[in-house]
């Protein structure tokens, strides 16, 4: 079994505390409302949102992925860090045991924030993931992060907060 690591960094005009609250603490309610083209629904299968919680992300019709399940590994509201592990789903699961994610948000002087997402792919024994597949996974994260940029996203978020 090998571990492949990718990192993706982004910035957004939305403040770090608001981003953390919206995406991490209230994500299962807010994300399907502001991005119905991506998320059909997000359900808490087990737990209360803290470590050990299992969340199922159901994706919209027409997307390549139908669902994934994530386990919350760690959450720190003060440091604005979040760690989770993809434990089940119809993406890459034939090649990986799990995919772990670590997200850290930091406030910027202009009132926005920068984020860093690190993904670790724990491959199954004897399996090699092609760089093309890693680029596809990274592009998926980039597409999701585009939701953070448009003014329309902030407008939509204001309606639900």
mmCIF file with all atom_site columns, C-alpha atoms in Angstrom:
data_model
loop_
_atom_site.group_PDB
_atom_site.id
_atom_site.type_symbol
_atom_site.label_atom_id
_atom_site.label_alt_id
_atom_site.label_comp_id
_atom_site.label_asym_id
_atom_site.label_entity_id
_atom_site.label_seq_id
_atom_site.pdbx_PDB_ins_code
_atom_site.Cartn_x
_atom_site.Cartn_y
_atom_site.Cartn_z
_atom_site.occupancy
_atom_site.B_iso_or_equiv
_atom_site.pdbx_formal_charge
_atom_site.auth_seq_id
_atom_site.auth_comp_id
_atom_site.auth_asym_id
_atom_site.auth_atom_id
_atom_site.pdbx_PDB_model_num
ATOM 1   C CA . UNK A 1 1   ? 0.000   0.000  0.000   1.00 0.00 ? 1   UNK A CA 1
ATOM 2   C CA . UNK A 1 2   ? 1.317   3.425  -0.902  1.00 0.00 ? 2   UNK A CA 1
ATOM 3   C CA . UNK A 1 3   ? 0.315   6.945  -0.016  1.00 0.00 ? 3   UNK A CA 1
ATOM 4   C CA . UNK A 1 4   ? -0.020  9.631  -2.674  1.00 0.00 ? 4   UNK A CA 1
ATOM 5   C CA . UNK A 1 5   ? -0.451  13.221 -1.517  1.00 0.00 ? 5   UNK A CA 1
ATOM 6   C CA . UNK A 1 6   ? -1.878  16.223 -3.347  1.00 0.00 ? 6   UNK A CA 1
ATOM 7   C CA . UNK A 1 7   ? -2.332  19.755 -2.063  1.00 0.00 ? 7   UNK A CA 1
ATOM 8   C CA . UNK A 1 8   ? -4.696  22.411 -3.305  1.00 0.00 ? 8   UNK A CA 1
ATOM 9   C CA . UNK A 1 9   ? -4.726  26.030 -2.106  1.00 0.00 ? 9   UNK A CA 1
ATOM 10  C CA . UNK A 1 10  ? -7.429  28.628 -2.721  1.00 0.00 ? 10  UNK A CA 1
ATOM 11  C CA . UNK A 1 11  ? -8.513  32.101 -1.662  1.00 0.00 ? 11  UNK A CA 1
ATOM 12  C CA . UNK A 1 12  ? -11.970 33.592 -1.300  1.00 0.00 ? 12  UNK A CA 1
ATOM 13  C CA . UNK A 1 13  ? -13.372 36.979 -0.290  1.00 0.00 ? 13  UNK A CA 1
ATOM 14  C CA . UNK A 1 14  ? -15.499 35.216 2.348   1.00 0.00 ? 14  UNK A CA 1
ATOM 15  C CA . UNK A 1 15  ? -14.137 35.449 5.904   1.00 0.00 ? 15  UNK A CA 1
ATOM 16  C CA . UNK A 1 16  ? -12.529 32.340 7.401   1.00 0.00 ? 16  UNK A CA 1
ATOM 17  C CA . UNK A 1 17  ? -15.014 32.024 10.304  1.00 0.00 ? 17  UNK A CA 1
ATOM 18  C CA . UNK A 1 18  ? -17.959 32.314 7.918   1.00 0.00 ? 18  UNK A CA 1
ATOM 19  C CA . UNK A 1 19  ? -16.432 29.792 5.497   1.00 0.00 ? 19  UNK A CA 1
ATOM 20  C CA . UNK A 1 20  ? -15.787 27.331 8.316   1.00 0.00 ? 20  UNK A CA 1
ATOM 21  C CA . UNK A 1 21  ? -19.321 27.691 9.648   1.00 0.00 ? 21  UNK A CA 1
ATOM 22  C CA . UNK A 1 22  ? -20.908 27.441 6.193   1.00 0.00 ? 22  UNK A CA 1
ATOM 23  C CA . UNK A 1 23  ? -18.886 24.599 4.688   1.00 0.00 ? 23  UNK A CA 1
ATOM 24  C CA . UNK A 1 24  ? -17.933 22.565 7.733   1.00 0.00 ? 24  UNK A CA 1
ATOM 25  C CA . UNK A 1 25  ? -20.407 23.171 10.537  1.00 0.00 ? 25  UNK A CA 1
ATOM 26  C CA . UNK A 1 26  ? -23.533 23.738 8.380   1.00 0.00 ? 26  UNK A CA 1
ATOM 27  C CA . UNK A 1 27  ? -22.377 22.164 5.110   1.00 0.00 ? 27  UNK A CA 1
ATOM 28  C CA . UNK A 1 28  ? -24.979 19.408 5.004   1.00 0.00 ? 28  UNK A CA 1
ATOM 29  C CA . UNK A 1 29  ? -27.730 22.045 5.032   1.00 0.00 ? 29  UNK A CA 1
ATOM 30  C CA . UNK A 1 30  ? -26.159 24.830 2.989   1.00 0.00 ? 30  UNK A CA 1
ATOM 31  C CA . UNK A 1 31  ? -24.203 23.142 0.183   1.00 0.00 ? 31  UNK A CA 1
ATOM 32  C CA . UNK A 1 32  ? -27.182 21.449 -1.535  1.00 0.00 ? 32  UNK A CA 1
ATOM 33  C CA . UNK A 1 33  ? -28.980 24.822 -1.507  1.00 0.00 ? 33  UNK A CA 1
ATOM 34  C CA . UNK A 1 34  ? -26.167 26.896 -2.996  1.00 0.00 ? 34  UNK A CA 1
ATOM 35  C CA . UNK A 1 35  ? -24.798 24.206 -5.324  1.00 0.00 ? 35  UNK A CA 1
ATOM 36  C CA . UNK A 1 36  ? -27.695 21.961 -6.391  1.00 0.00 ? 36  UNK A CA 1
ATOM 37  C CA . UNK A 1 37  ? -25.843 21.259 -9.639  1.00 0.00 ? 37  UNK A CA 1
ATOM 38  C CA . UNK A 1 38  ? -23.215 19.444 -7.530  1.00 0.00 ? 38  UNK A CA 1
ATOM 39  C CA . UNK A 1 39  ? -24.946 18.169 -4.379  1.00 0.00 ? 39  UNK A CA 1
ATOM 40  C CA . UNK A 1 40  ? -28.349 16.502 -4.322  1.00 0.00 ? 40  UNK A CA 1
ATOM 41  C CA . UNK A 1 41  ? -28.186 16.073 -0.544  1.00 0.00 ? 41  UNK A CA 1
ATOM 42  C CA . UNK A 1 42  ? -25.800 15.561 2.358   1.00 0.00 ? 42  UNK A CA 1
ATOM 43  C CA . UNK A 1 43  ? -26.982 13.349 5.192   1.00 0.00 ? 43  UNK A CA 1
ATOM 44  C CA . UNK A 1 44  ? -25.541 12.610 8.605   1.00 0.00 ? 44  UNK A CA 1
ATOM 45  C CA . UNK A 1 45  ? -25.711 8.810  8.798   1.00 0.00 ? 45  UNK A CA 1
ATOM 46  C CA . UNK A 1 46  ? -24.208 8.537  12.274  1.00 0.00 ? 46  UNK A CA 1
ATOM 47  C CA . UNK A 1 47  ? -23.042 10.999 14.914  1.00 0.00 ? 47  UNK A CA 1
ATOM 48  C CA . UNK A 1 48  ? -23.517 14.634 15.858  1.00 0.00 ? 48  UNK A CA 1
ATOM 49  C CA . UNK A 1 49  ? -21.103 16.354 13.454  1.00 0.00 ? 49  UNK A CA 1
ATOM 50  C CA . UNK A 1 50  ? -18.014 15.837 15.618  1.00 0.00 ? 50  UNK A CA 1
ATOM 51  C CA . UNK A 1 51  ? -15.253 13.228 15.283  1.00 0.00 ? 51  UNK A CA 1
ATOM 52  C CA . UNK A 1 52  ? -16.638 9.823  14.351  1.00 0.00 ? 52  UNK A CA 1
ATOM 53  C CA . UNK A 1 53  ? -19.603 11.273 12.443  1.00 0.00 ? 53  UNK A CA 1
ATOM 54  C CA . UNK A 1 54  ? -20.379 9.617  9.104   1.00 0.00 ? 54  UNK A CA 1
ATOM 55  C CA . UNK A 1 55  ? -21.757 11.873 6.347   1.00 0.00 ? 55  UNK A CA 1
ATOM 56  C CA . UNK A 1 56  ? -23.101 10.695 3.001   1.00 0.00 ? 56  UNK A CA 1
ATOM 57  C CA . UNK A 1 57  ? -22.751 13.118 0.093   1.00 0.00 ? 57  UNK A CA 1
ATOM 58  C CA . UNK A 1 58  ? -25.275 12.381 -2.680  1.00 0.00 ? 58  UNK A CA 1
ATOM 59  C CA . UNK A 1 59  ? -24.352 14.061 -5.938  1.00 0.00 ? 59  UNK A CA 1
ATOM 60  C CA . UNK A 1 60  ? -26.679 15.636 -8.487  1.00 0.00 ? 60  UNK A CA 1
ATOM 61  C CA . UNK A 1 61  ? -27.956 13.842 -11.581 1.00 0.00 ? 61  UNK A CA 1
ATOM 62  C CA . UNK A 1 62  ? -25.467 13.927 -14.426 1.00 0.00 ? 62  UNK A CA 1
ATOM 63  C CA . UNK A 1 63  ? -22.344 13.975 -12.249 1.00 0.00 ? 63  UNK A CA 1
ATOM 64  C CA . UNK A 1 64  ? -19.695 11.266 -12.565 1.00 0.00 ? 64  UNK A CA 1
ATOM 65  C CA . UNK A 1 65  ? -19.964 10.336 -8.890  1.00 0.00 ? 65  UNK A CA 1
ATOM 66  C CA . UNK A 1 66  ? -23.252 9.238  -7.318  1.00 0.00 ? 66  UNK A CA 1
ATOM 67  C CA . UNK A 1 67  ? -22.294 9.192  -3.623  1.00 0.00 ? 67  UNK A CA 1
ATOM 68  C CA . UNK A 1 68  ? -19.427 9.120  -1.132  1.00 0.00 ? 68  UNK A CA 1
ATOM 69  C CA . UNK A 1 69  ? -19.284 8.607  2.614   1.00 0.00 ? 69  UNK A CA 1
ATOM 70  C CA . UNK A 1 70  ? -16.898 10.591 4.797   1.00 0.00 ? 70  UNK A CA 1
ATOM 71  C CA . UNK A 1 71  ? -15.929 10.024 8.406   1.00 0.00 ? 71  UNK A CA 1
ATOM 72  C CA . UNK A 1 72  ? -15.105 13.152 10.409  1.00 0.00 ? 72  UNK A CA 1
ATOM 73  C CA . UNK A 1 73  ? -11.698 12.562 12.020  1.00 0.00 ? 73  UNK A CA 1
ATOM 74  C CA . UNK A 1 74  ? -11.026 15.915 13.692  1.00 0.00 ? 74  UNK A CA 1
ATOM 75  C CA . UNK A 1 75  ? -12.570 19.347 13.897  1.00 0.00 ? 75  UNK A CA 1
ATOM 76  C CA . UNK A 1 76  ? -11.147 22.440 15.602  1.00 0.00 ? 76  UNK A CA 1
ATOM 77  C CA . UNK A 1 77  ? -13.423 25.469 15.468  1.00 0.00 ? 77  UNK A CA 1
ATOM 78  C CA . UNK A 1 78  ? -10.837 27.854 16.933  1.00 0.00 ? 78  UNK A CA 1
ATOM 79  C CA . UNK A 1 79  ? -7.995  26.859 14.593  1.00 0.00 ? 79  UNK A CA 1
ATOM 80  C CA . UNK A 1 80  ? -10.470 26.357 11.724  1.00 0.00 ? 80  UNK A CA 1
ATOM 81  C CA . UNK A 1 81  ? -9.130  22.939 10.795  1.00 0.00 ? 81  UNK A CA 1
ATOM 82  C CA . UNK A 1 82  ? -11.077 19.900 9.678   1.00 0.00 ? 82  UNK A CA 1
ATOM 83  C CA . UNK A 1 83  ? -10.001 16.366 8.849   1.00 0.00 ? 83  UNK A CA 1
ATOM 84  C CA . UNK A 1 84  ? -12.104 13.651 7.265   1.00 0.00 ? 84  UNK A CA 1
ATOM 85  C CA . UNK A 1 85  ? -11.674 10.342 5.489   1.00 0.00 ? 85  UNK A CA 1
ATOM 86  C CA . UNK A 1 86  ? -13.533 9.074  2.446   1.00 0.00 ? 86  UNK A CA 1
ATOM 87  C CA . UNK A 1 87  ? -14.501 5.558  3.498   1.00 0.00 ? 87  UNK A CA 1
ATOM 88  C CA . UNK A 1 88  ? -17.009 4.491  0.848   1.00 0.00 ? 88  UNK A CA 1
ATOM 89  C CA . UNK A 1 89  ? -18.322 5.570  -2.516  1.00 0.00 ? 89  UNK A CA 1
ATOM 90  C CA . UNK A 1 90  ? -18.247 5.022  -6.229  1.00 0.00 ? 90  UNK A CA 1
ATOM 91  C CA . UNK A 1 91  ? -15.038 6.966  -6.869  1.00 0.00 ? 91  UNK A CA 1
ATOM 92  C CA . UNK A 1 92  ? -11.601 5.332  -6.948  1.00 0.00 ? 92  UNK A CA 1
ATOM 93  C CA . UNK A 1 93  ? -12.660 2.817  -4.279  1.00 0.00 ? 93  UNK A CA 1
ATOM 94  C CA . UNK A 1 94  ? -11.429 -0.026 -6.484  1.00 0.00 ? 94  UNK A CA 1
ATOM 95  C CA . UNK A 1 95  ? -7.932  1.490  -6.221  1.00 0.00 ? 95  UNK A CA 1
ATOM 96  C CA . UNK A 1 96  ? -7.766  2.990  -2.725  1.00 0.00 ? 96  UNK A CA 1
ATOM 97  C CA . UNK A 1 97  ? -8.440  1.867  0.821   1.00 0.00 ? 97  UNK A CA 1
ATOM 98  C CA . UNK A 1 98  ? -9.332  5.426  1.776   1.00 0.00 ? 98  UNK A CA 1
ATOM 99  C CA . UNK A 1 99  ? -8.688  9.069  0.984   1.00 0.00 ? 99  UNK A CA 1
ATOM 100 C CA . UNK A 1 100 ? -7.998  11.406 3.888   1.00 0.00 ? 100 UNK A CA 1
ATOM 101 C CA . UNK A 1 101 ? -8.485  15.153 3.698   1.00 0.00 ? 101 UNK A CA 1
ATOM 102 C CA . UNK A 1 102 ? -7.143  17.939 5.875   1.00 0.00 ? 102 UNK A CA 1
ATOM 103 C CA . UNK A 1 103 ? -8.507  21.453 5.464   1.00 0.00 ? 103 UNK A CA 1
ATOM 104 C CA . UNK A 1 104 ? -7.113  24.559 7.117   1.00 0.00 ? 104 UNK A CA 1
ATOM 105 C CA . UNK A 1 105 ? -8.597  28.034 6.742   1.00 0.00 ? 105 UNK A CA 1
ATOM 106 C CA . UNK A 1 106 ? -6.724  31.221 7.635   1.00 0.00 ? 106 UNK A CA 1
ATOM 107 C CA . UNK A 1 107 ? -7.963  34.800 7.754   1.00 0.00 ? 107 UNK A CA 1
ATOM 108 C CA . UNK A 1 108 ? -6.384  37.300 5.371   1.00 0.00 ? 108 UNK A CA 1
ATOM 109 C CA . UNK A 1 109 ? -5.878  41.029 6.052   1.00 0.00 ? 109 UNK A CA 1
ATOM 110 C CA . UNK A 1 110 ? -8.478  41.983 3.420   1.00 0.00 ? 110 UNK A CA 1
ATOM 111 C CA . UNK A 1 111 ? -11.227 40.129 5.317   1.00 0.00 ? 111 UNK A CA 1
ATOM 112 C CA . UNK A 1 112 ? -11.229 37.075 3.069   1.00 0.00 ? 112 UNK A CA 1
ATOM 113 C CA . UNK A 1 113 ? -9.487  33.798 3.714   1.00 0.00 ? 113 UNK A CA 1
ATOM 114 C CA . UNK A 1 114 ? -7.091  31.344 2.219   1.00 0.00 ? 114 UNK A CA 1
ATOM 115 C CA . UNK A 1 115 ? -7.520  27.632 2.447   1.00 0.00 ? 115 UNK A CA 1
ATOM 116 C CA . UNK A 1 116 ? -5.271  24.653 2.044   1.00 0.00 ? 116 UNK A CA 1
ATOM 117 C CA . UNK A 1 117 ? -6.629  21.185 1.364   1.00 0.00 ? 117 UNK A CA 1
ATOM 118 C CA . UNK A 1 118 ? -4.299  18.192 1.556   1.00 0.00 ? 118 UNK A CA 1
ATOM 119 C CA . UNK A 1 119 ? -5.549  14.865 0.187   1.00 0.00 ? 119 UNK A CA 1
ATOM 120 C CA . UNK A 1 120 ? -3.812  11.572 0.946   1.00 0.00 ? 120 UNK A CA 1
ATOM 121 C CA . UNK A 1 121 ? -4.714  8.601  -1.227  1.00 0.00 ? 121 UNK A CA 1
ATOM 122 C CA . UNK A 1 122 ? -4.029  5.306  0.588   1.00 0.00 ? 122 UNK A CA 1
ATOM 123 C CA . UNK A 1 123 ? -3.781  2.860  -2.299  1.00 0.00 ? 123 UNK A CA 1
ATOM 124 C CA . UNK A 1 124 ? -4.621  -0.827 -2.130  1.00 0.00 ? 124 UNK A CA 1
ATOM 125 C CA . UNK A 1 125 ? -1.677  -3.269 -2.269  1.00 0.00 ? 125 UNK A CA 1
ATOM 126 C CA . UNK A 1 126 ? -0.277  -3.628 -5.770  1.00 0.00 ? 126 UNK A CA 1
ATOM 127 C CA . UNK A 1 127 ? -2.335  -0.761 -7.181  1.00 0.00 ? 127 UNK A CA 1
ATOM 128 C CA . UNK A 1 128 ? -0.809  2.261  -8.827  1.00 0.00 ? 128 UNK A CA 1
ATOM 129 C CA . UNK A 1 129 ? -2.923  5.349  -9.380  1.00 0.00 ? 129 UNK A CA 1
ATOM 130 C CA . UNK A 1 130 ? -2.075  7.124  -12.586 1.00 0.00 ? 130 UNK A CA 1
ATOM 131 C CA . UNK A 1 131 ? -1.256  10.808 -12.399 1.00 0.00 ? 131 UNK A CA 1
ATOM 132 C CA . UNK A 1 132 ? -4.231  11.420 -14.676 1.00 0.00 ? 132 UNK A CA 1
ATOM 133 C CA . UNK A 1 133 ? -6.604  10.160 -11.946 1.00 0.00 ? 133 UNK A CA 1
ATOM 134 C CA . UNK A 1 134 ? -4.945  12.412 -9.356  1.00 0.00 ? 134 UNK A CA 1
ATOM 135 C CA . UNK A 1 135 ? -5.306  15.384 -11.701 1.00 0.00 ? 135 UNK A CA 1
ATOM 136 C CA . UNK A 1 136 ? -8.999  14.523 -12.127 1.00 0.00 ? 136 UNK A CA 1
ATOM 137 C CA . UNK A 1 137 ? -9.474  14.474 -8.337  1.00 0.00 ? 137 UNK A CA 1
ATOM 138 C CA . UNK A 1 138 ? -7.668  17.802 -8.029  1.00 0.00 ? 138 UNK A CA 1
ATOM 139 C CA . UNK A 1 139 ? -9.797  19.307 -10.823 1.00 0.00 ? 139 UNK A CA 1
ATOM 140 C CA . UNK A 1 140 ? -12.907 18.218 -8.933  1.00 0.00 ? 140 UNK A CA 1
ATOM 141 C CA . UNK A 1 141 ? -11.695 20.140 -5.867  1.00 0.00 ? 141 UNK A CA 1
ATOM 142 C CA . UNK A 1 142 ? -10.920 23.135 -8.066  1.00 0.00 ? 142 UNK A CA 1
ATOM 143 C CA . UNK A 1 143 ? -14.438 23.067 -9.532  1.00 0.00 ? 143 UNK A CA 1
ATOM 144 C CA . UNK A 1 144 ? -15.905 22.976 -6.037  1.00 0.00 ? 144 UNK A CA 1
ATOM 145 C CA . UNK A 1 145 ? -13.712 25.857 -4.920  1.00 0.00 ? 145 UNK A CA 1
ATOM 146 C CA . UNK A 1 146 ? -15.024 27.980 -7.816  1.00 0.00 ? 146 UNK A CA 1
ATOM 147 C CA . UNK A 1 147 ? -18.251 28.122 -5.839  1.00 0.00 ? 147 UNK A CA 1
ATOM 148 C CA . UNK A 1 148 ? -16.341 30.241 -3.346  1.00 0.00 ? 148 UNK A CA 1
ATOM 149 C CA . UNK A 1 149 ? -15.492 33.002 -5.779  1.00 0.00 ? 149 UNK A CA 1
ATOM 150 C CA . UNK A 1 150 ? -18.586 34.397 -7.469  1.00 0.00 ? 150 UNK A CA 1
ATOM 151 C CA . UNK A 1 151 ? -20.577 37.178 -5.900  1.00 0.00 ? 151 UNK A CA 1
ATOM 152 C CA . UNK A 1 152 ? -23.662 35.081 -6.659  1.00 0.00 ? 152 UNK A CA 1
ATOM 153 C CA . UNK A 1 153 ? -22.405 32.481 -4.161  1.00 0.00 ? 153 UNK A CA 1
ATOM 154 C CA . UNK A 1 154 ? -22.211 35.107 -1.444  1.00 0.00 ? 154 UNK A CA 1
ATOM 155 C CA . UNK A 1 155 ? -25.670 36.321 -2.413  1.00 0.00 ? 155 UNK A CA 1
ATOM 156 C CA . UNK A 1 156 ? -27.056 32.782 -2.231  1.00 0.00 ? 156 UNK A CA 1
ATOM 157 C CA . UNK A 1 157 ? -25.327 32.176 1.091   1.00 0.00 ? 157 UNK A CA 1
ATOM 158 C CA . UNK A 1 158 ? -26.835 35.360 2.542   1.00 0.00 ? 158 UNK A CA 1
ATOM 159 C CA . UNK A 1 159 ? -30.311 34.012 1.779   1.00 0.00 ? 159 UNK A CA 1
ATOM 160 C CA . UNK A 1 160 ? -29.732 30.893 3.878   1.00 0.00 ? 160 UNK A CA 1
ATOM 161 C CA . UNK A 1 161 ? -27.683 32.282 6.797   1.00 0.00 ? 161 UNK A CA 1
#
